[in-house]
CSV table of C-alpha atoms in Angstrom, one decimal:
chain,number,residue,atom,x,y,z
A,211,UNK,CA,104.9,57.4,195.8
A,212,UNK,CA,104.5,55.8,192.1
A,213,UNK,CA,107.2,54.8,190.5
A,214,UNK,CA,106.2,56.6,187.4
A,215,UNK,CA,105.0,60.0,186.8
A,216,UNK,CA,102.7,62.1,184.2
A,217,UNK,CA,104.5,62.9,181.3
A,218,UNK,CA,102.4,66.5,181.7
A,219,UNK,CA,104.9,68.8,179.8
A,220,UNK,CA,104.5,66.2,176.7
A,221,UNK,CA,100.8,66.9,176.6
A,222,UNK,CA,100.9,70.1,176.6
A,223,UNK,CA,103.7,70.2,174.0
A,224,UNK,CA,101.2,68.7,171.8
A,225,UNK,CA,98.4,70.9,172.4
A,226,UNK,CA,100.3,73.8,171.7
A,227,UNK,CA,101.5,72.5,168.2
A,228,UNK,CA,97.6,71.8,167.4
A,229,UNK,CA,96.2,74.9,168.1
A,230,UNK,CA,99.8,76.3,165.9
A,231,UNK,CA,98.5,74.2,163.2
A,232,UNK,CA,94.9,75.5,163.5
A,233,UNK,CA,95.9,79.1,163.6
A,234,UNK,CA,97.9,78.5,160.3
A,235,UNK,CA,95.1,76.6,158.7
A,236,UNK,CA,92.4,79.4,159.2
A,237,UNK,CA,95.0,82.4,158.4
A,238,UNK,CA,95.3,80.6,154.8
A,239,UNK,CA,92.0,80.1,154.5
A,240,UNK,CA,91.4,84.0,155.3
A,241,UNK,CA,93.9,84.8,153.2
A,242,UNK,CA,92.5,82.8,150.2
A,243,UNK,CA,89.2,84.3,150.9
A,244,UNK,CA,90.7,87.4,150.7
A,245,UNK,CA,92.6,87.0,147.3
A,246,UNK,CA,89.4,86.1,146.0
A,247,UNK,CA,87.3,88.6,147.1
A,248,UNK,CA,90.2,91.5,145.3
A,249,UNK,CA,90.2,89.2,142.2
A,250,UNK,CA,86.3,89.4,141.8
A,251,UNK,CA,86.4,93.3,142.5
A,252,UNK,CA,89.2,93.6,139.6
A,253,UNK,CA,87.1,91.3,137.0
A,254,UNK,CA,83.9,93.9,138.3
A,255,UNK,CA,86.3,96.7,137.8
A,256,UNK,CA,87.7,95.5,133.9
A,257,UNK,CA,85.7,97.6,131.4
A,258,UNK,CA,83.5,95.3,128.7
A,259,UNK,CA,84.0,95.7,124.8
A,260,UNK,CA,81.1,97.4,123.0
A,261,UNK,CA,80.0,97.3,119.2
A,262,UNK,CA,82.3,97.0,116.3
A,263,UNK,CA,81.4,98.8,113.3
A,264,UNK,CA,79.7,95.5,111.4
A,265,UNK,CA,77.8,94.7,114.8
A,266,UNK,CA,76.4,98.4,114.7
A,267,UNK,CA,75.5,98.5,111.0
A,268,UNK,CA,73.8,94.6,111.1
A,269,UNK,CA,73.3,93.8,114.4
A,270,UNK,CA,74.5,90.7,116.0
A,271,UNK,CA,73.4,87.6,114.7
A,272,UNK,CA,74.0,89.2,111.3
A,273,UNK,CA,77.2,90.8,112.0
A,274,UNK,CA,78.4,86.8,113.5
A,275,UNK,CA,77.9,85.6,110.1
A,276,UNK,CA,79.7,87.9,108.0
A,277,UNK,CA,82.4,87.9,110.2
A,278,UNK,CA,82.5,84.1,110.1
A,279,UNK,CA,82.4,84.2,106.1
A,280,UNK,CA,85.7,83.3,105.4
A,281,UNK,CA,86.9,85.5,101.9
A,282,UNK,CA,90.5,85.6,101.9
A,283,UNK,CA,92.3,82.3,100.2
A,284,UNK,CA,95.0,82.6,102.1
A,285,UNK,CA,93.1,81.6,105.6
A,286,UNK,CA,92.3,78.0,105.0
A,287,UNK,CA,90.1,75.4,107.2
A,288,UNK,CA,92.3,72.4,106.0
A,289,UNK,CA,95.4,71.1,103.8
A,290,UNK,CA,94.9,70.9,99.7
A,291,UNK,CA,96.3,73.5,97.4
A,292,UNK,CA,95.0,77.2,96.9
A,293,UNK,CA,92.9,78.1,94.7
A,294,UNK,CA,91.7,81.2,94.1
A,295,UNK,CA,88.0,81.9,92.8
A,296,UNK,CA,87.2,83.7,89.8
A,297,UNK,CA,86.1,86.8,91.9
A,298,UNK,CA,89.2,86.7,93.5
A,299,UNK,CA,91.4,86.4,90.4
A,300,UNK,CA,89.6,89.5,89.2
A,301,UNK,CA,90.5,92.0,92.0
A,302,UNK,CA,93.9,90.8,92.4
A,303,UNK,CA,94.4,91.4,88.3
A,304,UNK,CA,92.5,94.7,88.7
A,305,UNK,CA,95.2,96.0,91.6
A,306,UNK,CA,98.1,94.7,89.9
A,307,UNK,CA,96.7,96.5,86.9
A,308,UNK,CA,95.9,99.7,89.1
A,309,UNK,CA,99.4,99.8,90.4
A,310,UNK,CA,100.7,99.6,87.1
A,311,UNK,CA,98.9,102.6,86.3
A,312,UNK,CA,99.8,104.5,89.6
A,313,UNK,CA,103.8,103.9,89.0
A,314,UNK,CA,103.5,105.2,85.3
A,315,UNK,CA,101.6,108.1,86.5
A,316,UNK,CA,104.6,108.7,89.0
A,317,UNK,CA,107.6,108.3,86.5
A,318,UNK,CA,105.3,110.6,83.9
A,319,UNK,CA,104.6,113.2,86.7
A,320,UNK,CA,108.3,113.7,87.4
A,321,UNK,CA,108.9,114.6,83.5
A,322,UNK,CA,108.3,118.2,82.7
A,323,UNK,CA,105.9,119.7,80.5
A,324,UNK,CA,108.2,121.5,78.6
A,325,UNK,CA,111.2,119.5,77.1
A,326,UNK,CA,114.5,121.2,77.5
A,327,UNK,CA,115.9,119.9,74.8
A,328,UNK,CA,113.1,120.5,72.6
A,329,UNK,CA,113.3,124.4,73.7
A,330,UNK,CA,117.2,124.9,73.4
A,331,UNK,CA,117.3,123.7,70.1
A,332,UNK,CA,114.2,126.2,69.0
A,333,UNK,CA,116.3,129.1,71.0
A,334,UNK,CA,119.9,127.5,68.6
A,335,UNK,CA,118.3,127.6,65.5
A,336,UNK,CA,116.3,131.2,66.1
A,337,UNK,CA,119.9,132.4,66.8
A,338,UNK,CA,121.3,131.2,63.9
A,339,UNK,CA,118.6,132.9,61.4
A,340,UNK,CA,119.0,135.6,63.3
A,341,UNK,CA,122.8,135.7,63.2
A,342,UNK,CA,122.4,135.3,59.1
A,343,UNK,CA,120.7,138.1,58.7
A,344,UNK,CA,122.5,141.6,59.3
A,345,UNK,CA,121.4,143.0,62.9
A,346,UNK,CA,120.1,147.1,62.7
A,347,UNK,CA,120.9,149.1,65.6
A,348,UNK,CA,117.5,148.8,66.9
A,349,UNK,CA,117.6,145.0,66.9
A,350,UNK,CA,120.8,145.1,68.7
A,351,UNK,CA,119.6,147.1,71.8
A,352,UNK,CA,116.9,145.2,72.2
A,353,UNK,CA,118.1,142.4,72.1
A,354,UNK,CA,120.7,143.7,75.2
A,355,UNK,CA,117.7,144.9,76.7
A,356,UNK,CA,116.3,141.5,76.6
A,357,UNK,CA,119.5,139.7,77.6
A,358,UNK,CA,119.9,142.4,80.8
A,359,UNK,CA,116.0,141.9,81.5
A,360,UNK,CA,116.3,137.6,81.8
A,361,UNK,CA,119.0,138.3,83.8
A,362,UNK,CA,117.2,140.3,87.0
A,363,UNK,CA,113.8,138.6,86.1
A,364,UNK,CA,112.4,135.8,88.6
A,365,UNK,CA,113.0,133.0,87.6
A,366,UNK,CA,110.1,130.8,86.6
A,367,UNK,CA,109.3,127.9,87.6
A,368,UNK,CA,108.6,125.9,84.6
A,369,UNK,CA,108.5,122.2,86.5
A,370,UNK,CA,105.0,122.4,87.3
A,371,UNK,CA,104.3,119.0,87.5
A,372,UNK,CA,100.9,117.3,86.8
A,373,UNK,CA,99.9,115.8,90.6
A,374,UNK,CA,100.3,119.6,91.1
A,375,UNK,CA,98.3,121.1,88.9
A,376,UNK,CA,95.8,118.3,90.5
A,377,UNK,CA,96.1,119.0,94.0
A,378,UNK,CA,96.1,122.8,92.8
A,379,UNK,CA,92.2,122.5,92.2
A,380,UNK,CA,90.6,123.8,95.3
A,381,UNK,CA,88.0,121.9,96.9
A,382,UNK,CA,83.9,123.8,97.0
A,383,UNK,CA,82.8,123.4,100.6
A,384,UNK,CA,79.3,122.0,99.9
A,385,UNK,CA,78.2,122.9,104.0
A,386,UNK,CA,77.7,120.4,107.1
A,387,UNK,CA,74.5,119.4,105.9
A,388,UNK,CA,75.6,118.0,102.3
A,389,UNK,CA,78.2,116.8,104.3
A,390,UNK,CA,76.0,114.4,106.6
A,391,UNK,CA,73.7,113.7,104.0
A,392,UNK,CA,76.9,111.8,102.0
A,393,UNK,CA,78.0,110.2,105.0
A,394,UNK,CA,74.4,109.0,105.8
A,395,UNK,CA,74.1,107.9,102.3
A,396,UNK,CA,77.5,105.7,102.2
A,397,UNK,CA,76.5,104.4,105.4
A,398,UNK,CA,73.2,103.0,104.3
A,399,UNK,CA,74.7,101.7,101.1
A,400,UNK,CA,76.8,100.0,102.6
A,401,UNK,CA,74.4,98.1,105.1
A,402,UNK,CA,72.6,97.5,102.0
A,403,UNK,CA,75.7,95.5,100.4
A,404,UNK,CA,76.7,93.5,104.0
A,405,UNK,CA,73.0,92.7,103.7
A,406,UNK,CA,73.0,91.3,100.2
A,407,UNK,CA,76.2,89.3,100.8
A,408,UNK,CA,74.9,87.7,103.7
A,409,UNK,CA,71.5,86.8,102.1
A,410,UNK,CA,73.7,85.3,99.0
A,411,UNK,CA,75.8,83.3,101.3
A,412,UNK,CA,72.7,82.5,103.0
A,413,UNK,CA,70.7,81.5,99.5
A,414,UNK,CA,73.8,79.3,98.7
A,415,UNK,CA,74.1,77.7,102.0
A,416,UNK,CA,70.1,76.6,101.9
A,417,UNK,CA,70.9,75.6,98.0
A,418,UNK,CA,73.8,73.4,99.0
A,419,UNK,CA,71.5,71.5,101.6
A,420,UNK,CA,68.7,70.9,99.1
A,421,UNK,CA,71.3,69.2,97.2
A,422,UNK,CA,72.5,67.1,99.6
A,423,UNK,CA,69.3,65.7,100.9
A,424,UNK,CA,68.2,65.0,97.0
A,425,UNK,CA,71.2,63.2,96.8
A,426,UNK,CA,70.4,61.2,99.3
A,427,UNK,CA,66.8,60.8,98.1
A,428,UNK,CA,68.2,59.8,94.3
A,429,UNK,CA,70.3,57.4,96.7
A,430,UNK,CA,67.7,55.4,99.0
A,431,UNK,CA,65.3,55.3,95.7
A,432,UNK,CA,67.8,53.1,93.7
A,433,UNK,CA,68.8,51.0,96.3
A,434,UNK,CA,64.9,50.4,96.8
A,435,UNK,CA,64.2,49.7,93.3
A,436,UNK,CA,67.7,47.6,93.0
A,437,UNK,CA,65.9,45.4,96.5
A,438,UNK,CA,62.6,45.2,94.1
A,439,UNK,CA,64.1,44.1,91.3
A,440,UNK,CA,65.8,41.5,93.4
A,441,UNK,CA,62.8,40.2,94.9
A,442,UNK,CA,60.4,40.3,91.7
A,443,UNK,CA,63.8,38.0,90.1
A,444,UNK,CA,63.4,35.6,93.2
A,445,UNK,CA,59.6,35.3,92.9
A,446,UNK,CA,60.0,34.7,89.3
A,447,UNK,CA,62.7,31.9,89.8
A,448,UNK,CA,60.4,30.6,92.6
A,449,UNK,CA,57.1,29.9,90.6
A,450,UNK,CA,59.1,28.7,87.4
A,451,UNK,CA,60.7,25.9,89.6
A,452,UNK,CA,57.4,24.9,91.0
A,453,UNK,CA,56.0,24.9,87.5
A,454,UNK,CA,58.5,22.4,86.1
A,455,UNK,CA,58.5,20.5,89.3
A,456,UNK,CA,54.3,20.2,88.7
A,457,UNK,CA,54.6,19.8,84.9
């Protein structure tokens, strides 16, 4: 007999906890594969964005520009102080101006058109010639008749109020096909003016650029003519030396 044996269990003790780890190993691999493959299915499944309005009445590329025009002052690219151009100035003066207007049409359109105190002093003083003068018996049952008459009459409704008598008006149905023919008109007109402010912008951009590169122009020219001038002074020098050197 040998003394010592074959540590068999130990073996396969370590067998089993490989092929454990293996199993493991390929279950989180399936499992990734898997959580990919539902990810992938859900991005497939996610619905795209179409056209805005802009992209459908320029097209793309132009719609990209307008959109990256940058009009309001109060979205700025870097630091400094606002200021506001003279376009601007003008259409935030022209709403203040047109609020102005709207709130003094409100506080007029609450007034009514017949002042009360105006009318109950007409009604005071046409008593009072009345009352000088000596009432027949006509007059008198009239004016109870008249008296007993206001009483059961409807009232009127004398606060009839301007915005009323506006929305009153009632609106002429011109048909469906004046109808599209405005709407096809305000759409066009409106491509018309995206176009034109685009072409400006692009007019000043292009303007801008010319500038710049005869800037740059004006600048390599002088520094040129300032290197001839420094020469044609050094060659003058030059020969006068070797003149008096000769002479």
């Amino acid at each position: 007999m040998s003394l010592f044996k074959k540590p068999t269990k130990k073996k396969q003790r370590h067998l089993r906890e490989c092929l454990i780890d293996e199993d493991t190993e390929e279950d989180e691999a399936e499992i990734a594969r898997k959580l990919e493959g539902v990810k992938e299915l859900q991005e497939s499944r996610a619905r795209k964005n179409g056209l805005n309005a802009v992209e459908c009445a320029l097209g793309k590329e132009l719609a990209a520009e307008f959109i990256a025009m940058d009009d309001d002052p109060f979205r700025q690219r870097g630091g400094g102080m606002l200021r506001l151009s003279e376009g601007r100035q003008a259409q935030m003066h022209a709403a203040d101006i047109e609020a102005g207007i709207r709130d003094q049409f409100k506080k007029e359109s609450f007034l009514r058109d017949e002042h009360e105190e105006m009318k109950k002093y007409v009604q005071a003083e046409l008593r009072k010639r009345k009352a000088s003068k000596i009432p027949s018996m006509e007059d008198t049952l009239m004016w109870k008749a008249a008296e007993k008459v206001r009483l059961f009459r409807s009232e009127r409704n004398d606060e009839l109020l301007s915005n009323q008598m506006l929305a009153g008006i009632p609106e002429v149905d011109l048909g469906i096909n004046a109808r599209m023919s405005n709407i096809i008109e305000t759409e066009k007109k409106k491509s018309e003016m995206l176009k034109e402010v685009v072409e400006k912008r692009r007019n000043l951009a292009q303007d801008s650029l010319f500038s710049q590169d005869r800037a740059k122009d004006l600048a390599k020219d002088y520094v040129q003519h300032s290197i001839c001038k420094q020469l044609i002074l050094q060659f003058i020098l030059f020969i006068f030396h070797i003149y008096q050197y000769i002479y």
